[in-house]
PDB file of C-alpha atoms and ligand atoms in Angstrom:
ATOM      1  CA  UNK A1394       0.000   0.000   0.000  1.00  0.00           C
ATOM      2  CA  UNK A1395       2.813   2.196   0.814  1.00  0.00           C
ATOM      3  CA  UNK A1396       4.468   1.272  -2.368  1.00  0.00           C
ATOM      4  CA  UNK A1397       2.044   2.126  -3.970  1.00  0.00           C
ATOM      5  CA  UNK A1398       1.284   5.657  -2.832  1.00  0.00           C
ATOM      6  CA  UNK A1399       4.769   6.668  -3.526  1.00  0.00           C
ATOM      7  CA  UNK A1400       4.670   5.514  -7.056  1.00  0.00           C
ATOM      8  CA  UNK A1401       1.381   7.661  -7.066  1.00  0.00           C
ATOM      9  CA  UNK A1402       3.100  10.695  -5.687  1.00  0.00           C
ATOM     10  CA  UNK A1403       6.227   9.898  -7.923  1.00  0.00           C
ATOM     11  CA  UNK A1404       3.698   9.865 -11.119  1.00  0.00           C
ATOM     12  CA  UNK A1405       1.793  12.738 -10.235  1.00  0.00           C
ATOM     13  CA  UNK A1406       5.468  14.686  -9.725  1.00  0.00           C
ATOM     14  CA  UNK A1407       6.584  13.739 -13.292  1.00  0.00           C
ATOM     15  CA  UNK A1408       3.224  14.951 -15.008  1.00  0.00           C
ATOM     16  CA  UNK A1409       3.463  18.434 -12.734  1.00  0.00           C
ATOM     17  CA  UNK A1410       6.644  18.882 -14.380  1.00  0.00           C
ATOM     18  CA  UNK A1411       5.826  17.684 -17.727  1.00  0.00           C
ATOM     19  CA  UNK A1412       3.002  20.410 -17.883  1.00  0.00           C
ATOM     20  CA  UNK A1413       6.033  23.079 -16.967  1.00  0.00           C
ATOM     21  CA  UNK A1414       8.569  21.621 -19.875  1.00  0.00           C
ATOM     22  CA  UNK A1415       9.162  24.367 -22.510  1.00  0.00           C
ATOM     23  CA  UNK A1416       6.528  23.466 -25.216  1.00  0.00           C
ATOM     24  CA  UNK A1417       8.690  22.752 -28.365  1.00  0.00           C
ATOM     25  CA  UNK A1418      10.037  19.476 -26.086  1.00  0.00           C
ATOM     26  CA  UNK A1419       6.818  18.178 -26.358  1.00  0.00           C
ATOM     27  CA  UNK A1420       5.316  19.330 -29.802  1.00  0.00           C
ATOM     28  CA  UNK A1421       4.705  16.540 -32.171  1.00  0.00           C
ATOM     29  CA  UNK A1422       7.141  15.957 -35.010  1.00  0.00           C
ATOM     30  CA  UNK A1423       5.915  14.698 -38.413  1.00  0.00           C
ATOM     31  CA  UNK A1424       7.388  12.090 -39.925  1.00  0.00           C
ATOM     32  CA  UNK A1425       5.725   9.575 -41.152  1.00  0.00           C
ATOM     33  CA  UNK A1426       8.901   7.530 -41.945  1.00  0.00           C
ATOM     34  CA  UNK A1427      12.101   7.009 -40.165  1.00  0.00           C
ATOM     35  CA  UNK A1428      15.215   7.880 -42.348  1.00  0.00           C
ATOM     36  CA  UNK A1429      19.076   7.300 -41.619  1.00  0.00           C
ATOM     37  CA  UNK A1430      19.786  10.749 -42.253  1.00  0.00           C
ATOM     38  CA  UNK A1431      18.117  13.804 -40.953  1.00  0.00           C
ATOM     39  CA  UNK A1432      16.554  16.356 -43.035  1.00  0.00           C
ATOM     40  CA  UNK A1433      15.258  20.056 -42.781  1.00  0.00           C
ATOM     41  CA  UNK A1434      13.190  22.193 -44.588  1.00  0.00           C
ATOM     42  CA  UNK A1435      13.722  26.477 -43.380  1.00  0.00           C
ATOM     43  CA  UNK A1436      11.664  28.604 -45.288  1.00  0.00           C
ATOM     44  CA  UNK A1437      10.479  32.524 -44.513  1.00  0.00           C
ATOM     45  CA  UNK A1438       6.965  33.262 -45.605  1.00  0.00           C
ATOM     46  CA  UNK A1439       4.611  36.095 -45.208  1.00  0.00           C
ATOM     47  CA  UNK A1440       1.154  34.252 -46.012  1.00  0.00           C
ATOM     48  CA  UNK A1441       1.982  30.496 -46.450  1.00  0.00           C
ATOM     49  CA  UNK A1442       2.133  29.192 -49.851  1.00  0.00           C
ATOM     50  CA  UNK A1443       6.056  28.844 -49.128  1.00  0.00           C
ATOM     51  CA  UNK A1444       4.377  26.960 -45.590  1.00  0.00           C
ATOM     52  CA  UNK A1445       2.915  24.472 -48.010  1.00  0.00           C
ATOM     53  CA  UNK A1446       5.407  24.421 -50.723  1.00  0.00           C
ATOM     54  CA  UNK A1447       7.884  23.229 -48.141  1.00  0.00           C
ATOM     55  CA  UNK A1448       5.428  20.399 -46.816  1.00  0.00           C
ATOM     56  CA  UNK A1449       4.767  19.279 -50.327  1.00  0.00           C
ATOM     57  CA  UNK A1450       8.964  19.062 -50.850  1.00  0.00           C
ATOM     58  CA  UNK A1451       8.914  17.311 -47.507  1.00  0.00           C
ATOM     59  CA  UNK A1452       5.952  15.018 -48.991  1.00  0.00           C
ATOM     60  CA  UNK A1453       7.866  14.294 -52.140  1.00  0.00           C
ATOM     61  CA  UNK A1454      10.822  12.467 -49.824  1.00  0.00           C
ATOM     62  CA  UNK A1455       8.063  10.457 -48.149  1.00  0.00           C
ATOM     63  CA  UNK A1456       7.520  13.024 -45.577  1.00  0.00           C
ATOM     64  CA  UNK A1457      11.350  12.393 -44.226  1.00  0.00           C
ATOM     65  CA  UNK A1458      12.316  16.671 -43.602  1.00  0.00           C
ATOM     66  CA  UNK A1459      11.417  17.885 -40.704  1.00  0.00           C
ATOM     67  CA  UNK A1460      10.196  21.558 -41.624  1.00  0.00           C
ATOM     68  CA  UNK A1461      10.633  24.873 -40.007  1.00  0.00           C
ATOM     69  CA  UNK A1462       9.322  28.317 -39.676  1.00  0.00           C
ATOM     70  CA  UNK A1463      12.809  31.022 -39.483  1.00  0.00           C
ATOM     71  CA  UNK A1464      10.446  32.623 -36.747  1.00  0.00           C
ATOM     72  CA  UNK A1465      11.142  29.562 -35.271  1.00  0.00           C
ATOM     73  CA  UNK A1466      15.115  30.353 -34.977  1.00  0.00           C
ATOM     74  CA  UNK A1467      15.826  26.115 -34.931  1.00  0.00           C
ATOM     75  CA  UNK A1468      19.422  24.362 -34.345  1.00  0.00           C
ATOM     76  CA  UNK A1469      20.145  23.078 -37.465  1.00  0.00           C
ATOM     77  CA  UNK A1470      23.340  22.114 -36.353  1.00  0.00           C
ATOM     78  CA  UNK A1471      21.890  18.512 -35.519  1.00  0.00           C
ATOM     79  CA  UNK A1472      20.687  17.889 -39.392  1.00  0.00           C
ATOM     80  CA  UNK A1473      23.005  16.498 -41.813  1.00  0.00           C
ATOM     81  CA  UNK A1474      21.076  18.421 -44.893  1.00  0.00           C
ATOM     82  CA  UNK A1475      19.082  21.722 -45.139  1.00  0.00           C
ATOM     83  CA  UNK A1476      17.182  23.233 -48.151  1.00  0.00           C
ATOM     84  CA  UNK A1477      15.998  26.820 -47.888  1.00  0.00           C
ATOM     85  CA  UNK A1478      13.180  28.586 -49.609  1.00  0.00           C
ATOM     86  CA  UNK A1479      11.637  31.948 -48.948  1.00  0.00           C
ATOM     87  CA  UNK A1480       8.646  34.085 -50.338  1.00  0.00           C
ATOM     88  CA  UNK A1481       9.487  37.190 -52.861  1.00  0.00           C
ATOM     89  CA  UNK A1482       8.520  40.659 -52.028  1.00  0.00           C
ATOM     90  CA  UNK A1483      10.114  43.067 -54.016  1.00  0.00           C
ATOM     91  CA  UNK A1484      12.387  40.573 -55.027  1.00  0.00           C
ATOM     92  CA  UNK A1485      13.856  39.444 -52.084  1.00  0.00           C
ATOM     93  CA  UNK A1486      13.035  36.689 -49.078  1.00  0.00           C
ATOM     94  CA  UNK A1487      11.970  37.970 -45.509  1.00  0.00           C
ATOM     95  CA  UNK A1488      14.424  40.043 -43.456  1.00  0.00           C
ATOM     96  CA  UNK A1489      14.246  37.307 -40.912  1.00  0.00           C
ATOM     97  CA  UNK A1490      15.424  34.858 -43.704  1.00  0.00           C
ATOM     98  CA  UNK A1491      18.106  36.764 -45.065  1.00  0.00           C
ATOM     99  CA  UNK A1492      19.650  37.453 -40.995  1.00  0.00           C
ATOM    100  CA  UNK A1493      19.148  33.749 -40.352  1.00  0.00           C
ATOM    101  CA  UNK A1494      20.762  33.135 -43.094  1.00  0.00           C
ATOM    102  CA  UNK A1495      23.409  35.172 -42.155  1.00  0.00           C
ATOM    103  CA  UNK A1496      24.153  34.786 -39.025  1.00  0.00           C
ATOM    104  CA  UNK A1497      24.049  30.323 -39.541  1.00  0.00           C
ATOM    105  CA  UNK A1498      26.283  30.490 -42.352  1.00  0.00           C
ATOM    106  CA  UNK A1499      28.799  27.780 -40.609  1.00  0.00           C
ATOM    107  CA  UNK A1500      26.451  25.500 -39.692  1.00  0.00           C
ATOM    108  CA  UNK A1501      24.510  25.508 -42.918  1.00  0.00           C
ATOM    109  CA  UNK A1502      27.574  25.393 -45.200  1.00  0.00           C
ATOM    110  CA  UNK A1503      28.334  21.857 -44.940  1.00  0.00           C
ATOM    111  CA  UNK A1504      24.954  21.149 -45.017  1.00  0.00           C
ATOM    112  CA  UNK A1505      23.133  22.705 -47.502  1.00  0.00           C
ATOM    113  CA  UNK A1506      21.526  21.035 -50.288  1.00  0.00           C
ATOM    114  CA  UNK A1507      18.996  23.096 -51.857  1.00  0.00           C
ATOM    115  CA  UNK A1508      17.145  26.512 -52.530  1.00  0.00           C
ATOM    116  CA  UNK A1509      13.763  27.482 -53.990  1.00  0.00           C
ATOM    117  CA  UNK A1510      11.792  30.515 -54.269  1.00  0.00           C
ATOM    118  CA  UNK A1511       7.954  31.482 -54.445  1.00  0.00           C
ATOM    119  CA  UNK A1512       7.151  34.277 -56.106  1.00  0.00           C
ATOM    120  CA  UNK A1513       4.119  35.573 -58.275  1.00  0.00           C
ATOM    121  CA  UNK A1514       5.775  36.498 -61.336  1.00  0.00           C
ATOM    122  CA  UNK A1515       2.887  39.245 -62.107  1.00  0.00           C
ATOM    123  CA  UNK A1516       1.828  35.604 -62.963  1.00  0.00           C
ATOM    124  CA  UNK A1517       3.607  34.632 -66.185  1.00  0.00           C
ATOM    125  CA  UNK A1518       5.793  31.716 -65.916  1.00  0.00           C
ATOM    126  CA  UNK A1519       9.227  31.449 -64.660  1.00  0.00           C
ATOM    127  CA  UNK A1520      12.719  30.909 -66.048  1.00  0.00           C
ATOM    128  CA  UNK A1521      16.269  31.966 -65.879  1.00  0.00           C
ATOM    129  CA  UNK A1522      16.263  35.046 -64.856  1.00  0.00           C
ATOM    130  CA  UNK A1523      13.919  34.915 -61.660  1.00  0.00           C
ATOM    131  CA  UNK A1524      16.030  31.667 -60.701  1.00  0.00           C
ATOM    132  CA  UNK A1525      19.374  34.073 -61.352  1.00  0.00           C
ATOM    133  CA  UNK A1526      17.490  36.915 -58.913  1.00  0.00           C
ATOM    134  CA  UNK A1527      16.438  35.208 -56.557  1.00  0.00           C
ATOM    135  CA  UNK A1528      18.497  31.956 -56.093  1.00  0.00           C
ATOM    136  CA  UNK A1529      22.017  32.891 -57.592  1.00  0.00           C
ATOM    137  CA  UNK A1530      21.713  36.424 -56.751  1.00  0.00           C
ATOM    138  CA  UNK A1531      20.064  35.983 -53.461  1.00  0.00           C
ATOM    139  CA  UNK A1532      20.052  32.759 -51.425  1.00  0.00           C
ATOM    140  CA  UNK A1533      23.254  31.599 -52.886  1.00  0.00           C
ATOM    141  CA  UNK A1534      25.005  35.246 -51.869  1.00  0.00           C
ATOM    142  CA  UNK A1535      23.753  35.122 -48.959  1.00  0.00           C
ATOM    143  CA  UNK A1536      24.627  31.369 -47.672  1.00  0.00           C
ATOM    144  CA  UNK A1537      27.996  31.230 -49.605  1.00  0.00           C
ATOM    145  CA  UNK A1538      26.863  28.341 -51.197  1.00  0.00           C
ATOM    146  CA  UNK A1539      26.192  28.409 -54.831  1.00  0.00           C
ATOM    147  CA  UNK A1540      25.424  25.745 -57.782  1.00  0.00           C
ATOM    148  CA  UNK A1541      23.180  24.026 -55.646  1.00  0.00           C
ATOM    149  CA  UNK A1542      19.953  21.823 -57.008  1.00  0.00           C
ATOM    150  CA  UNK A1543      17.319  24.946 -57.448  1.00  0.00           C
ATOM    151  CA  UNK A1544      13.639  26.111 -57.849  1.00  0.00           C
ATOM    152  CA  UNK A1545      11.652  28.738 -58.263  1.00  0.00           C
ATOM    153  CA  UNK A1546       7.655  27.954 -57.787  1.00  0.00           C
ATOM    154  CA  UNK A1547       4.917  30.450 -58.515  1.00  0.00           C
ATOM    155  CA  UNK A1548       2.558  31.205 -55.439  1.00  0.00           C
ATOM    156  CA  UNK A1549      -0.625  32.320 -54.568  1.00  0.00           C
ATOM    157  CA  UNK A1550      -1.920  35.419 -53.413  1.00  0.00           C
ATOM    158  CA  UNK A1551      -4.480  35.527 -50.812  1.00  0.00           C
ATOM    159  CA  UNK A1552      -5.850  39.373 -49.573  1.00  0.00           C
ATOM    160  CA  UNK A1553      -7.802  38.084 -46.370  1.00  0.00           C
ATOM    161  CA  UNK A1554      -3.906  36.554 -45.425  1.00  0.00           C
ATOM    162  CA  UNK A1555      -2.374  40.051 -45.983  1.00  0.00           C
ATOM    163  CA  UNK A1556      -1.166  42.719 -43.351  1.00  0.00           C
ATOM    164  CA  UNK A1557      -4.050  45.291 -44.294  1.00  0.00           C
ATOM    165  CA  UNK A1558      -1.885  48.019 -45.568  1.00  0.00           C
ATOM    166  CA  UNK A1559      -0.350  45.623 -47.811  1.00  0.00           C
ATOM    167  CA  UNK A1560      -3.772  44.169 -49.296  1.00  0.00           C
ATOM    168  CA  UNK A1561      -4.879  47.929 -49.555  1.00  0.00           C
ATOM    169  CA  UNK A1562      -2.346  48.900 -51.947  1.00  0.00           C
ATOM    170  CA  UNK A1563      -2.451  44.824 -53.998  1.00  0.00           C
ATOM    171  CA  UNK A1564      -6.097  45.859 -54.174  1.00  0.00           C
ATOM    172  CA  UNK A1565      -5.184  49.299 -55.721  1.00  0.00           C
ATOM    173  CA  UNK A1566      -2.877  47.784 -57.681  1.00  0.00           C
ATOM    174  CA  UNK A1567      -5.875  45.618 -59.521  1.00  0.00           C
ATOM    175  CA  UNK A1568      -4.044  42.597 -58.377  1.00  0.00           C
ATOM    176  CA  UNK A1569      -6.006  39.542 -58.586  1.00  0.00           C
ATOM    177  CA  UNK A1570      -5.974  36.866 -56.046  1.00  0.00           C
ATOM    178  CA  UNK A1571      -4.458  33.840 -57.941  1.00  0.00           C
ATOM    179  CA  UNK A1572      -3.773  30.158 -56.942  1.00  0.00           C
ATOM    180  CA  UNK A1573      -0.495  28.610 -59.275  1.00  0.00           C
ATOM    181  CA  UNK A1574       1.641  26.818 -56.518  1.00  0.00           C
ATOM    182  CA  UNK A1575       1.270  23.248 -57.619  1.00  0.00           C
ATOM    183  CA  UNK A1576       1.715  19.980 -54.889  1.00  0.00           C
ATOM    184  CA  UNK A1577       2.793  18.008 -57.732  1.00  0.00           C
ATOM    185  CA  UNK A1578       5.839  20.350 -59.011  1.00  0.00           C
ATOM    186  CA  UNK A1579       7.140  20.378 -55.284  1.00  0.00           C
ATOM    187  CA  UNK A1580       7.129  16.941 -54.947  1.00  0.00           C
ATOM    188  CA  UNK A1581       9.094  16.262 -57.577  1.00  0.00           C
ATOM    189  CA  UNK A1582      11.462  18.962 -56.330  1.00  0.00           C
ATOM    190  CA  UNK A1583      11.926  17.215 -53.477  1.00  0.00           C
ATOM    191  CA  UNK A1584      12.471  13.652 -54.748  1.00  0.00           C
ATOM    192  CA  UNK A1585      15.051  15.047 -57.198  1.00  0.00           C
ATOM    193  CA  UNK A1586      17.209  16.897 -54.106  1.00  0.00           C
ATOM    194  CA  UNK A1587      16.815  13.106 -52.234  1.00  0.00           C
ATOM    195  CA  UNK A1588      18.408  11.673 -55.420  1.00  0.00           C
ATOM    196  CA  UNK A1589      21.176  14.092 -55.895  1.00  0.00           C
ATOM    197  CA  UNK A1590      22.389  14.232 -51.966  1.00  0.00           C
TER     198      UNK A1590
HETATM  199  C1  LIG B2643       3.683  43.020 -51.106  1.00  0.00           C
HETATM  200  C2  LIG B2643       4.026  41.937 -52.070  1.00  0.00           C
HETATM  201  C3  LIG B2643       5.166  42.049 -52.859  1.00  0.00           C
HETATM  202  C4  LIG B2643       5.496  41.058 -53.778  1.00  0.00           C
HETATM  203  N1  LIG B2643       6.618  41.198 -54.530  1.00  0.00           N
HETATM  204  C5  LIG B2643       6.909  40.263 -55.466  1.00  0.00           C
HETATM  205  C6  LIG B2643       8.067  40.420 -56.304  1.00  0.00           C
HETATM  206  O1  LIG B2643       8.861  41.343 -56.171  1.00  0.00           O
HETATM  207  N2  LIG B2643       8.288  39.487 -57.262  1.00  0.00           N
HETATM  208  C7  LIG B2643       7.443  38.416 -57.439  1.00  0.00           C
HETATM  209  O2  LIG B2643       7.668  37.621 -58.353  1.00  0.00           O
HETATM  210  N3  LIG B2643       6.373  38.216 -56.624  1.00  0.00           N
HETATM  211  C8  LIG B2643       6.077  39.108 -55.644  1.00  0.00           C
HETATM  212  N4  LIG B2643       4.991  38.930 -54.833  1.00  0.00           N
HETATM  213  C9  LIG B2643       4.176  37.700 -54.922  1.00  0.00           C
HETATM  214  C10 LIG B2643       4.556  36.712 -53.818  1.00  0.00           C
HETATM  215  O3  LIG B2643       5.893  36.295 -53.961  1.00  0.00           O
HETATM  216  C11 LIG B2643       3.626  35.497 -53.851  1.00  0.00           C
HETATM  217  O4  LIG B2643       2.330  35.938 -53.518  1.00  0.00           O
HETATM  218  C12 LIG B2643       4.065  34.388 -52.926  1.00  0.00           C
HETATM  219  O5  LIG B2643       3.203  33.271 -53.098  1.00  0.00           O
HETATM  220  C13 LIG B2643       4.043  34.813 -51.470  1.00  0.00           C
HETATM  221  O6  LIG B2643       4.503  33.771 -50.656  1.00  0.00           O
HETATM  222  P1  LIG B2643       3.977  33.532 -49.157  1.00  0.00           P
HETATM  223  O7  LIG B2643       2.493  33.184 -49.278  1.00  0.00           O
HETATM  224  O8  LIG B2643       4.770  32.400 -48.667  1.00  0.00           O
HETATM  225  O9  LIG B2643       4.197  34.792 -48.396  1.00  0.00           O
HETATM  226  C14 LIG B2643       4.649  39.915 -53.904  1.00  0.00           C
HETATM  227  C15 LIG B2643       3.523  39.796 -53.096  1.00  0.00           C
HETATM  228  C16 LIG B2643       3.197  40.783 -52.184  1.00  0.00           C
HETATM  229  C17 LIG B2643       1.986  40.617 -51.327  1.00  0.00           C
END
């Protein structure tokens, strides 16, 4: 009986401080399948579509990257490869990209296998150039790390997802809310940076 009440006590200790543990400890990480080698995903977004473009890169390895927010500031010093993507605005990634970017330039060196891009392209399709902007230009400049496996996706725009000064002037603008990011072409993405690491 006495056992058993300090094994009670003892349980109902753990879970007190379980409930206190810093909540990234405990959050759930998705991968569906185990893989020898880690992977990561860091992208910088303003309204998603670079969210989903990295899930459906992730998806395209079997769901192996794990995939982070830069708001998010992770390690990545415990991955053995790291692909970065970021949104366009004014033809550039976020500010918190680029300084992340920055200021993990060791620890991403060695382990950098990728970049890609979403932009809108006033909606006409991509090519060269907007991979020389924003991937030679841009990522690679900043990381020190260039002639890496690259892609540029078109994205969506969304007004209700927009800082309201921001959809104020897209709306003056006579900008259109569009949909072009496509699962299928970031899947593929992804299963061709598996191949070539
Ligand atoms: C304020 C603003 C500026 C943008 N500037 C560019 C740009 O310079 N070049 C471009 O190709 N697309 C530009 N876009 C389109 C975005 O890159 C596109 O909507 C992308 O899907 C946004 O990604 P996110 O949803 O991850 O933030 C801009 C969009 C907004 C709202």
């Amino acid at each position: 009986m006495l056992m058993k009440k300090r094994e009670f006590i003892k349980g109902m200790g753990l879970a007190v401080i379980a409930l206190f543990l810093p909540k990234r400890a405990r959050a759930l990480e998705y991968y569906p399948n185990p893989s020898e080698k880690k992977w990561a995903i860091l992208y910088g977004t303003w309204c998603g579509s670079t969210r989903d473009a990295s899930l459906w890169i992730s998806e395209g390895m079997d769901g192996i990257a794990n995939v982070f927010d830069v708001r998010e500031n992770p390690d990545l010093s415990g991955y053995d490869h790291v692909v970065i993507g970021g949104a366009i605005r004014a033809n550039v990634t976020s500010q918190e990209l680029q300084n992340y970017i920055k200021k993990n330039a060791t620890i991403l060196k060695s382990r950098l296998r990728g970049y890609f891009a979403v932009c809108g392209n006033m909606m006409q399709p991509v090519g060269p150039e907007q991979t020389k902007t924003f991937i030679d230009n841009h990522l690679a400049l900043l990381a020190g790390v260039s002639n890496l496996p690259s892609q540029v996706f078109r994205g969506r725009i969304t007004f209700g997802l927009m800082e309201p000064d921001v959809r104020k002037q897209m709306e003056g603008m006579k900008m259109p809310e569009y949909d072009n990011l496509k699962r299928s072409e970031c899947m593929t993405f992804g299963k061709e940076l598996l191949k070539k690491a």
